[in-house]
Amino acid sequence: MGISKKVKIKLENYPENLNILVVVCFTLCIASNVSAQVSSSNITSGSQLQRREQLDSDVGLALEWSINRESNIITLQVEIQPGTGNFALGLTSKGNIEGADVIYFEVNDGNDSPTLVSDMYGVDNSTIIQDARQDWQLISSSSSEDRLLIQIQRNLDTCDDQDMKITESLIQVVWDYGENSTLPSNFEVKGIRRIYFTDTRVYSNSNVQDLQQGRISRRFLIPPRHTTYWCSIHKLNPTLITKHHIVGFSGYFRDEESQKHVHHQLMYRCSAPPGIDPALIFEPFLNHPGEECYLKDVTQLPATLCREFVSTWTIGAPPVVLPDTMGIPIGGSPNEYFMFESHYDNPEMRSDLEVENGMNFEYTPHLRRDEGSLIFTGYGIVGIFAIPPESPSFDIVGHCSSKCITEMVPLGAEVHGVALHAHPTARRMRVKQIRGNEEMPWIQNDDNYDYSYQPMRMLPEPVTLLPGDHLTIRCNYDNTGRNNSVTSSGFSTRDEMCTAFLLINKKLPYLFCSSEYPTEKLMSKFGIQNMTWEVERNERIVTSAVNPSHEGLTMGEVVGNWSSWTPDERDEWQRELMYGTHNANCANVRLFGSIAYNILQLQEATGGLISVPILEEANPTRQSMSTPIPSIPVNYPIDATTFVPPNVCQNPNLESSTSGNPINTGTGGLGIPNIPGVPSTGINTLLTNPKESLTRRSYLAPQILSIFLNGKKLLNFTIMKVHLDCSYLVLVVFILVKNSAKVFTQSTSNALVSQFQRREILDSNIGLALEWSVNRDSNIITLQVEIQHGIPNFALGLTRKGNIEGADVMYFELDPENGNTTPIVSESLIQVVWDYGENSTLPSNFEVRGMKRIYFTDTNVYSNSNLQDLQQGRISRRLRIPPRHTSYWCSIHKLNVSLSTKHHIVGVSEFLITLNL
């Protein structure tokens, strides 16, 4: 049969030594300049809309919408009162008309139905003009005596620079209307609403049985200083003797003045050490006015025993309704106590500012499947970082390490919601999940973060958290325009944080999972020997420094004076904060608090004769410069592959299999191989890509790509484009030409072959084999077909069950006249069949000569061929199978070789012999 070679088809009539290596690529490419119409089959009826927002009650303006994540389409229904006249909506990042994506509705005076829906664009802060492309499509409209309904649709990303891309980031919606408006030439903002359009998972307690309500609140005279964190001990009113589940919570404020001066508030559960009545510890503090929560030298409240999150409210947050399967436990004891923490802002430092605030709870005696928790993660709140002055883009990270997650959720958990938390200079925030060496899709991301709007965002689908996972909170800041001052981490809203609250479906005795850059290293870098917190100023004050002139300055002032902060110095410091080793913290707060409390009692009983260092770590004091619990080292997972969200507006950055250079982009954005030795002017394409409107099920006819070498046509091959949801599934067979040294060398070809990840022998009679690799970043499979010389036309079929009916067939035909090959391939790969030979009736009929079942994406294949001292053993038995349909048979064995020392099994296989007795 001849010798098998890594050359697939020999072209007898082509120049000497000219051979062809066939590499089949399946490429998901993206249409870059196609305006897609949405077919009527995708119209979402009003009853299927997922979320509603009331915008303007004066004219009954409201939005309802749904998102189809499979087709990447948003359906938006606008509701408004008849008689309002023409109106417009603007999708913006910061509420400004300049750069806004505007939808203008022109209403017919006769029937209040829109006669025109226009896609427009804001050129300055009031002027709007017609968009060059009309991407919003009018689906339906109807009117009644009390309302006008208009339904429109478009792609989430229209690939139009004048449209707002709808992602998981915040969009600020503005509107204009009325007979006196100057629409459509000018847009006067009459209102603004902040919306996360992709947060369509909304829960309701309207059908919860026996729903009850409770509240914990306090009246408080805010001290005349910029920032106050105040804690006090409370009981829920009413007391719950039996266990209930909290199914919703929200902030309570007596009036707008109270809400204006509260930045965030947290409710913690208090737990007494085992064997101690909670009333003995906490009851005396019910009438206590409370105290500063952090950074105080004298502590009265038993705060170390109150560190399990029950609820949270952050600035701008609407009420939280928990998933239908989750509840946070509450009640079950007549003596259940809570600690209430509030962050108060008093920028005018008024002494007469009395507020009343708290938390409202909704709970039910009908217990749900899962008991949930809130976990604080990110950069440690007492830990220190410093952002150099006038930094337009500076990143900070905090980690929840893999060791911590393994300890906290040894059986795994689900993340159902995320509340991102930072202060005014934060611009972007992201919760990253790393599993092994792979970064998963982001749990949460906001590239348009607004610190004054921090809702608990329910995820579209829960995200699984497994033992060994690693979480990183990444925050980006812009502190330009702040009087050339350093932005430090801290408690004040003038400082910064980088944190997130995770809502998970496990009840955990943990408060936080965080990390921070070692304080001693930061102090050493900037010549600080000691510093302390000044509570009244809420600043870190340097008390000892290498440069005595720095003593008495704030830490921020010392960092700002350290240098002129050149771009290189700024980048070096950012890399150190991000990639330097952090200290990770994830203490079991119930256990830690009990230990600290018992030691405190022992110290008090002995009159201070016994002093244990853990007491100094139980609560942050004015001397605390890092989170006061034990820590473990953690680093940014730089070796993990980076997650890149799909970009529907450009082709993936494919690389040539031969040279490593990017694939050239031909007409229509399709990839053409960059073949070494072939001048770019020698590659000609006959493809055309007219801008036309396509439906979601449009197909373009196959088109021919020609490759020329030295003015002579070498090859034609076919490219089939299929249009799906404004995307092209481009099925391409790249023909790589090898012609001695004129094109590329044999060593280059060998390098290509060595990159394949897996190999399967299909038919040894003709040397038919497959090798392939899968690039998951670009969603490309590269398939190499090997066959002996002398075999004429042949075909491979990709099937589900091995049947030719419905099979996706790759037919390889050598035509000596023009070397034309025409593949038709698909991504549905399960069972491979083949046909070949001079006597076959290809290409009209396919006779299956063999079949091989393959999981093409299983490319991790290991080999023991290079293992030292590899040994083999066997366990087997001879069995006469009973005369029944099914038998499960067990027996006890010893390995047929005795191993006196411990070994590792590195491979297993079956041993089968059938005896007909």
XYZ file of C-alpha atoms in Angstrom, residues 270-908:
639
model
C -24.560 38.233 67.368
C -23.664 34.735 68.614
C -22.700 33.855 72.178
C -19.926 31.308 72.799
C -21.181 27.721 73.289
C -22.866 27.169 76.639
C -23.442 30.850 77.401
C -26.870 32.500 77.418
C -26.815 35.303 74.808
C -28.882 37.508 77.134
C -26.057 37.587 79.690
C -23.731 39.147 77.108
C -25.918 41.307 74.880
C -29.003 42.339 76.882
C -27.121 45.009 78.894
C -26.241 46.787 75.659
C -29.805 47.224 74.340
C -29.995 50.636 75.999
C -26.398 51.493 75.240
C -26.070 54.454 72.826
C -23.407 52.631 70.822
C -19.865 53.562 69.861
C -17.458 54.001 66.958
C -17.271 50.692 65.132
C -13.587 50.760 64.219
C -10.221 52.169 65.153
C -10.863 52.959 68.804
C -8.606 52.161 71.740
C -11.369 51.360 74.261
C -14.136 48.945 73.275
C -17.377 48.432 75.188
C -19.604 46.550 72.751
C -18.926 42.798 72.340
C -18.413 43.418 68.610
C -16.177 40.383 68.089
C -19.252 38.188 68.718
C -21.328 40.079 66.126
C -19.733 39.457 62.753
C -22.175 37.415 60.646
C -23.873 39.431 57.891
C -27.669 39.393 57.869
C -28.359 42.293 55.494
C -26.754 45.263 53.813
C -27.841 48.541 52.262
C -25.518 50.746 50.226
C -26.110 54.169 48.746
C -28.830 54.285 46.093
C -29.795 50.621 46.540
C -33.430 49.574 46.005
C -35.018 46.831 48.156
C -33.499 43.351 47.879
C -35.744 40.343 47.228
C -33.977 37.007 47.625
C -34.229 34.144 45.111
C -37.261 31.898 45.548
C -35.115 29.029 46.836
C -33.116 31.021 49.396
C -33.705 32.532 52.812
C -31.415 34.003 55.471
C -32.209 32.347 58.837
C -33.574 34.462 61.652
C -35.383 33.681 64.897
C -35.601 30.390 66.763
C -34.657 31.929 70.097
C -36.197 34.510 72.435
C -32.743 35.986 72.865
C -31.527 36.852 69.376
C -29.410 39.969 69.060
C -27.984 42.037 66.227
C -25.373 44.727 65.799
C -26.310 47.601 63.507
C -23.496 49.498 61.749
C -24.016 52.766 59.855
C -21.579 54.900 57.905
C -22.684 58.522 58.306
C -21.456 61.380 56.114
C -21.449 64.898 57.531
C -19.356 66.916 55.066
C -20.583 70.226 56.506
C -19.708 68.954 60.018
C -23.037 70.088 61.435
C -23.647 69.582 65.141
C -27.475 69.578 64.872
C -27.841 66.717 62.372
C -30.210 64.121 63.850
C -31.238 61.203 61.648
C -33.308 58.051 61.977
C -32.294 55.036 59.894
C -32.323 51.251 59.970
C -33.212 48.080 58.090
C -36.611 46.656 57.139
C -36.997 42.881 56.901
C -39.515 40.599 55.226
C -39.582 37.038 56.540
C -41.728 33.932 56.522
C -42.087 30.834 58.743
C -42.083 28.670 55.587
C -38.446 27.686 55.335
C -36.825 27.523 51.923
C -34.448 24.959 50.422
C -31.241 26.976 50.861
C -30.012 29.118 53.727
C -28.023 32.018 52.365
C -25.239 34.321 53.526
C -23.594 37.573 52.574
C -19.804 37.529 52.247
C -17.618 40.624 52.046
C -14.720 40.192 49.612
C -12.073 42.341 47.955
C -9.366 44.543 49.479
C -9.282 44.445 53.302
C -11.069 47.455 54.785
C -8.284 48.218 57.279
C -5.521 47.417 54.801
C -3.709 50.273 53.066
C -3.255 51.253 49.442
C -2.411 54.602 47.909
C -3.224 55.903 44.423
C -0.711 58.508 43.192
C -2.072 61.986 42.404
C -3.567 62.727 38.992
C -3.851 59.060 37.983
C -6.366 58.775 35.111
C -6.443 54.970 35.301
C -5.088 53.035 38.282
C -5.980 49.432 39.170
C -6.278 47.879 42.625
C -7.087 44.212 43.324
C -8.213 42.208 46.328
C -8.387 38.426 46.477
C -10.445 35.668 48.021
C -7.802 32.959 47.817
C -8.304 29.370 46.710
C -7.333 28.167 50.187
C -9.983 30.385 51.740
C -12.707 29.264 49.342
C -11.818 25.616 49.935
C -12.140 26.191 53.680
C -15.342 28.217 53.423
C -17.285 26.109 50.895
C -15.735 22.621 50.880
C -18.793 21.298 49.037
C -19.150 24.292 46.742
C -21.797 27.020 46.614
C -23.693 29.256 44.213
C -23.319 33.014 43.910
C -26.760 34.536 43.238
C -26.088 38.241 43.611
C -23.307 40.826 43.824
C -23.201 44.359 45.227
C -20.071 46.224 44.128
C -18.782 48.786 46.620
C -16.275 51.596 46.136
C -16.128 55.386 46.497
C -16.259 58.395 44.103
C -13.033 57.903 42.119
C -13.911 54.323 41.067
C -14.728 54.003 37.357
C -14.789 50.251 36.648
C -15.236 47.190 38.873
C -15.076 43.498 38.119
C -15.418 40.189 40.015
C -13.127 37.630 38.395
C -13.269 33.874 38.970
C -10.239 31.681 38.296
C -10.461 27.889 38.299
C -7.136 26.115 37.906
C -5.303 28.063 35.225
C -8.410 29.362 33.478
C -10.256 32.585 34.085
C -13.986 31.944 33.918
C -16.552 34.441 32.593
C -16.743 37.351 35.006
C -19.207 36.937 37.848
C -19.951 40.651 37.679
C -18.606 43.559 35.657
C -19.397 47.261 35.449
C -17.344 49.478 33.138
C -19.476 52.510 34.035
C -19.484 52.309 37.832
C -21.438 54.997 39.702
C -20.627 55.097 43.409
C -23.974 56.746 44.230
C -25.904 53.736 42.881
C -24.880 50.426 44.471
C -27.700 47.871 44.164
C -27.532 44.176 44.966
C -27.545 42.875 41.395
C -29.087 39.434 40.961
C -27.178 37.357 38.414
C -29.041 36.122 35.307
C -27.984 32.603 36.324
C -26.274 31.514 39.562
C -22.503 31.082 39.289
C -21.048 27.919 40.794
C -18.198 28.377 43.264
C -16.051 25.276 43.754
C -13.337 24.428 46.291
C -10.022 25.651 44.906
C -11.544 28.554 42.959
C -9.914 31.952 43.300
C -11.804 35.266 43.260
C -10.258 38.621 42.419
C -12.029 41.958 42.769
C -10.434 44.403 40.330
C -11.168 48.117 40.609
C -10.097 50.957 38.348
C -9.853 54.558 39.572
C -9.488 58.052 38.118
C -8.409 60.622 40.715
C -7.576 63.451 38.335
C -8.833 66.872 39.335
C -8.503 66.279 43.099
C -6.039 69.088 43.849
C -3.053 66.918 42.958
C -3.670 64.778 46.045
C -3.118 61.092 46.779
C -6.212 58.896 47.141
C -5.735 56.452 50.020
C -7.781 53.503 51.162
C -9.917 54.242 54.166
C -13.360 54.574 55.713
C -14.279 58.051 54.516
C -15.992 58.679 51.188
C -12.976 60.896 50.439
C -10.905 57.701 50.588
C -11.369 54.576 48.483
C -12.401 50.964 48.833
C -12.387 47.982 46.464
C -14.935 45.481 47.735
C -18.001 43.447 46.844
C -20.778 41.738 48.784
C -21.587 38.252 47.476
C -24.985 36.644 48.094
C -24.447 32.876 48.225
C -26.730 29.929 48.977
C -24.801 28.626 52.004
C -25.019 29.752 55.634
C -21.435 30.435 56.625
C -19.845 31.686 59.870
C -17.625 34.023 57.875
C -17.655 37.790 57.538
C -15.126 38.398 54.810
C -12.680 36.819 52.403
C -10.190 39.499 51.425
C -6.548 40.392 50.945
C -4.277 43.390 51.252
C -0.775 44.468 50.346
C 1.538 44.131 53.396
C 1.392 47.390 55.344
C 5.012 47.147 56.476
C 6.192 47.031 52.847
C 4.125 50.075 51.917
C 5.416 52.013 54.927
C 9.001 51.034 54.143
C 8.709 52.154 50.519
C 7.643 55.655 51.540
C 9.938 55.988 54.567
C 7.172 55.742 57.172
C 8.239 54.162 60.472
C 5.000 54.538 62.413
C 1.583 56.117 62.096
C -1.761 56.126 63.855
C -5.420 56.828 63.075
C -6.795 60.237 63.929
C -10.494 59.540 64.465
C -11.689 63.130 64.305
C -9.952 63.726 60.977
C -10.354 60.110 59.802
C -6.779 60.168 58.562
C -3.621 58.156 59.109
C -1.108 60.481 60.736
C 2.631 59.746 60.447
C 4.255 59.825 63.901
C 7.726 58.643 62.908
C 9.487 58.811 59.531
C 12.925 58.450 57.953
C 12.558 62.078 56.953
C 11.653 63.924 60.193
C 9.901 66.640 58.202
C 7.211 64.070 57.289
C 6.174 63.576 60.921
C 2.748 65.021 61.568
C 1.725 64.756 57.917
C -1.009 62.431 56.704
C 0.046 59.249 54.963
C -1.385 60.631 51.713
C 0.745 63.765 51.995
C 3.884 61.692 52.539
C 3.104 59.481 49.524
C 2.354 62.537 47.384
C 5.672 64.146 48.345
C 7.632 60.949 47.742
C 8.344 61.865 44.124
C 6.952 63.734 41.146
C 5.242 60.473 40.173
C 6.372 60.018 36.593
C 4.351 57.628 34.417
C 7.013 54.930 34.913
C 6.934 55.336 38.700
C 3.151 55.220 38.669
C 3.114 52.032 36.564
C 5.751 50.356 38.731
C 3.759 51.070 41.903
C 0.549 49.817 40.316
C 2.241 46.557 39.303
C 3.600 46.111 42.827
C 0.169 46.576 44.410
C -1.437 44.212 41.906
C 1.141 41.469 41.502
C 3.051 41.633 44.765
C 2.224 39.075 47.449
C -0.868 39.960 49.497
C -1.951 38.784 52.928
C -5.256 36.918 52.591
C -7.838 36.810 55.400
C -10.842 34.545 55.880
C -11.309 33.865 59.586
C -14.241 31.879 60.920
C -15.637 34.856 62.800
C -17.873 32.809 65.096
C -14.947 30.690 66.276
C -12.531 33.616 66.372
C -14.995 35.801 68.251
C -15.666 33.112 70.854
C -11.964 32.621 71.477
C -11.380 36.365 71.778
C -14.343 36.755 74.160
C -13.265 33.907 76.445
C -9.713 35.233 76.626
C -11.094 38.695 77.418
C -13.086 37.233 80.313
C -10.005 35.382 81.563
C -7.906 38.543 81.410
C -10.572 40.519 83.268
C -10.939 37.830 85.942
C -7.177 37.824 86.640
C -6.962 41.590 86.874
C -4.848 41.820 83.763
C -2.233 39.320 84.956
C -2.887 37.298 81.800
C -2.440 39.106 78.521
C -2.905 37.309 75.218
C -1.886 38.921 71.889
C -5.068 37.733 70.155
C -6.982 40.412 72.065
C -5.087 43.079 70.214
C -6.267 41.491 66.983
C -9.916 41.095 67.958
C -10.839 44.690 67.049
C -8.984 47.318 65.020
C -7.500 50.060 67.215
C -6.027 53.435 66.308
C -2.705 51.649 65.900
C -4.124 48.989 63.557
C -2.687 49.322 60.068
C -3.891 45.992 58.679
C -6.893 43.693 59.039
C -6.689 42.303 62.586
C -6.785 38.538 62.027
C -4.234 35.902 60.952
C -3.478 35.771 57.230
C -1.965 33.588 54.510
C -0.021 34.704 51.411
C -1.804 35.017 48.057
C -0.816 36.318 44.626
C -2.581 37.496 41.508
C -3.065 34.396 39.269
C -0.928 35.721 36.420
C -0.534 32.259 34.855
C -4.269 31.865 34.270
C -5.590 32.335 30.754
C -7.444 35.639 30.498
C -11.174 35.657 29.836
C -12.074 37.806 26.837
C -15.788 38.507 26.298
C -17.077 37.678 22.810
C -16.841 40.625 20.437
C -19.483 40.397 17.743
C -18.105 43.356 15.832
C -14.776 42.045 14.621
C -13.139 38.798 13.570
C -11.161 36.893 16.202
C -7.437 37.604 16.084
C -6.583 34.445 14.181
C -2.975 33.558 13.549
C -1.420 31.875 10.553
C -0.611 28.242 11.226
C 2.677 28.556 9.398
C 4.280 31.816 10.371
C 2.539 33.014 13.513
C 1.619 36.253 11.762
C -1.965 37.447 11.986
C -4.169 36.317 9.163
C -4.684 39.052 6.615
C -8.177 40.462 6.392
C -9.601 40.288 2.911
C -12.691 41.843 1.455
C -15.641 41.371 3.754
C -13.451 40.736 6.786
C -12.811 37.076 6.010
C -9.462 35.567 6.982
C -7.028 34.675 4.173
C -3.933 32.650 5.082
C -0.709 34.618 5.204
C 1.466 32.246 3.164
C 5.214 32.875 3.411
C 6.834 33.468 0.050
C 3.610 34.528 -1.645
C 3.485 38.300 -2.267
C 0.424 40.007 -0.855
C -0.360 41.252 -4.357
C -0.381 37.646 -5.509
C -3.336 36.762 -3.292
C -6.549 37.674 -5.007
C -10.067 37.223 -3.786
C -13.232 37.344 -5.818
C -15.343 37.812 -2.682
C -17.730 40.684 -2.407
C -19.556 41.787 0.695
C -22.345 44.220 -0.225
C -23.973 46.009 2.688
C -27.447 44.587 2.685
C -30.165 43.888 5.170
C -30.281 40.238 6.204
C -32.801 38.253 8.172
C -31.660 35.947 10.938
C -31.891 32.961 8.594
C -30.317 34.400 5.469
C -27.705 32.439 3.581
C -25.123 33.756 1.157
C -24.118 31.609 -1.789
C -20.728 29.877 -1.650
C -17.944 32.074 -2.980
C -14.629 31.115 -4.538
C -11.262 32.198 -3.168
C -8.349 31.999 -5.611
C -4.647 31.921 -4.706
C -2.005 32.876 -7.280
C 1.731 32.155 -7.230
C 3.960 34.045 -9.663
C 0.913 35.000 -11.696
C -0.342 31.414 -12.047
C -3.545 30.262 -10.386
C -2.641 27.476 -7.979
C -5.841 26.753 -6.097
C -9.484 27.547 -5.764
C -11.438 26.713 -2.663
C -14.897 27.495 -1.469
C -16.014 29.604 1.467
C -19.564 29.117 2.683
C -20.996 31.911 4.847
C -24.071 31.342 6.986
C -25.675 34.356 8.647
C -27.037 33.777 12.145
C -28.025 36.623 14.481
C -25.807 39.133 12.708
C -22.897 36.672 12.899
C -21.218 34.674 10.169
C -20.405 31.039 10.668
C -17.561 30.874 8.182
C -16.572 27.380 7.158
C -13.140 27.462 5.629
C -10.609 24.922 4.399
C -7.180 26.564 4.300
C -4.882 25.070 1.650
C -1.269 25.598 2.666
C 1.135 25.241 -0.275
C 4.562 23.573 0.063
C 6.869 23.847 -2.910
C 10.453 23.148 -1.797
C 12.087 26.326 -0.498
C 10.074 28.617 -2.758
C 7.181 28.807 -0.324
C 8.126 27.374 3.054
C 10.464 24.713 4.295
C 9.837 21.189 5.486
C 10.789 22.217 9.030
C 8.009 24.788 9.034
C 5.537 22.089 8.076
C 6.814 19.833 10.842
C 6.384 22.632 13.345
C 2.762 22.903 12.285
C 2.167 19.187 12.776
C 3.799 19.187 16.211
C 1.250 21.682 17.503
C -1.643 19.217 17.264
C -3.020 18.031 20.581
C -4.501 14.630 19.753
C -4.353 11.832 17.159
C -6.716 9.016 16.148
C -5.985 6.203 13.669
C -9.120 5.566 11.610
C -8.162 2.988 8.982
C -4.740 1.293 9.084
C -5.285 -0.271 5.640
C -4.819 3.084 3.950
C -3.027 4.987 6.710
C -6.071 7.175 7.332
C -5.612 9.202 10.522
C -6.763 12.440 12.094
C -4.818 14.897 14.217
C -6.367 18.026 15.652
C -6.142 20.861 18.100
C -8.831 23.103 19.601
C -8.232 26.785 20.395
C -10.906 27.687 22.905
C -10.024 31.372 22.935
C -10.801 31.783 19.233
C -13.290 28.861 18.986
C -11.260 27.240 16.196
C -10.587 23.562 15.539
C -7.665 22.695 13.269
C -8.018 19.206 11.758
C -5.219 17.436 9.893
C -6.145 14.479 7.678
C -3.448 11.918 6.848
C -3.732 9.262 4.126
C -1.340 7.162 2.033
C -0.316 8.074 -1.507
C -2.243 6.386 -4.242
C -5.669 6.775 -2.660
C -7.960 8.751 -4.981
C -10.919 10.842 -3.872
C -12.048 10.263 -0.292
C -14.515 11.665 2.230
C -15.066 12.006 5.957
C -18.507 12.218 7.537
C -19.272 13.858 10.873
C -22.408 12.219 12.246
C -24.386 11.773 15.398
C -25.155 8.061 15.155
C -22.947 6.900 12.287
C -25.666 7.303 9.658
C -25.030 9.109 6.395
C -28.495 10.646 6.428
C -28.002 14.081 7.922
C -24.217 13.691 8.046
C -21.849 16.617 7.557
C -19.441 15.384 4.910
C -16.009 16.649 3.928
C -15.310 15.433 0.394
C -11.730 15.689 -0.886
C -11.593 15.592 -4.676
C -8.459 16.167 -6.699
C -9.196 17.706 -10.039
C -5.908 17.813 -12.020
C -7.289 20.619 -14.134
C -7.743 23.228 -11.408
C -7.058 21.616 -8.020
C -10.489 22.514 -6.735
C -11.700 21.225 -3.350
C -15.136 21.847 -1.896
C -15.651 21.089 1.822
C -18.919 21.324 3.686
C -18.390 21.009 7.410
C -20.154 21.633 10.716
C -19.474 21.873 14.417
C -21.592 18.788 15.269
C -18.894 16.160 15.752
C -19.564 12.806 17.383
C -19.020 9.814 15.092
C -16.638 9.923 12.129
C -17.194 7.643 9.142
C -15.194 7.367 5.940
C -15.300 6.164 2.349
C -12.551 5.933 -0.256
C -11.212 3.966 -3.215
C -11.370 3.802 -6.985
C -14.500 1.661 -6.832
C -16.406 4.100 -4.591
C -19.271 6.106 -6.052
C -18.152 9.344 -4.434
C -19.208 12.089 -4.489
C -22.818 11.085 -5.208
C -22.977 8.142 -2.777
C -21.206 7.392 0.470
C -20.502 3.776 1.512
C -19.406 3.587 5.137
C -16.127 1.635 5.320
C -15.458 2.351 8.983
C -16.564 4.347 11.989
C -14.771 5.958 14.921
C -16.407 7.737 17.851
C -14.506 10.874 18.865
C -14.930 13.697 21.352
C -13.063 16.346 19.422
C -12.871 18.875 22.248
C -11.194 16.352 24.580
C -7.679 17.420 23.609
C -5.880 16.812 26.909
C -4.139 13.531 26.145
C -1.292 12.325 28.343
C 1.411 9.788 27.615
C 3.480 7.453 29.790
C 6.058 6.828 27.085
C 8.780 8.778 28.895
C 8.108 7.574 32.434
C 11.019 5.975 34.238
C 10.622 2.535 35.847
C 7.170 2.062 34.366
C 5.703 -1.240 35.557
C 2.551 -3.150 34.687
C 0.118 -5.200 36.697
C -3.265 -6.796 36.196
C -6.373 -7.795 38.125
C -8.707 -10.140 36.239
C -11.162 -12.979 36.668
C -12.782 -15.681 34.554
C -16.559 -15.690 34.880
C -19.368 -17.732 33.383
C -22.074 -15.085 32.965
C -25.456 -16.211 34.362
C -28.240 -16.734 31.767
C -30.044 -13.449 32.490
C -30.147 -10.074 30.785
C -27.936 -8.174 33.256
C -25.444 -9.108 35.967
C -23.395 -6.917 38.321
C -20.606 -9.105 39.763
C -18.147 -8.259 42.538
C -15.141 -10.225 43.790
C -12.037 -9.596 45.944
C -8.544 -9.592 44.420
C -4.861 -8.817 44.963
C -2.660 -7.239 42.342
C -0.632 -9.905 40.543
C 2.588 -8.155 41.576
C 3.356 -7.318 45.196
C 4.389 -3.716 45.835
C 6.174 -3.296 49.157
C 6.639 0.453 48.623
C 4.050 3.036 47.674
C 3.586 3.582 43.915
C 1.330 5.761 41.776
C -1.028 4.403 39.152
C -0.483 6.480 36.020
C -2.679 4.588 33.561
C -5.472 1.994 33.351
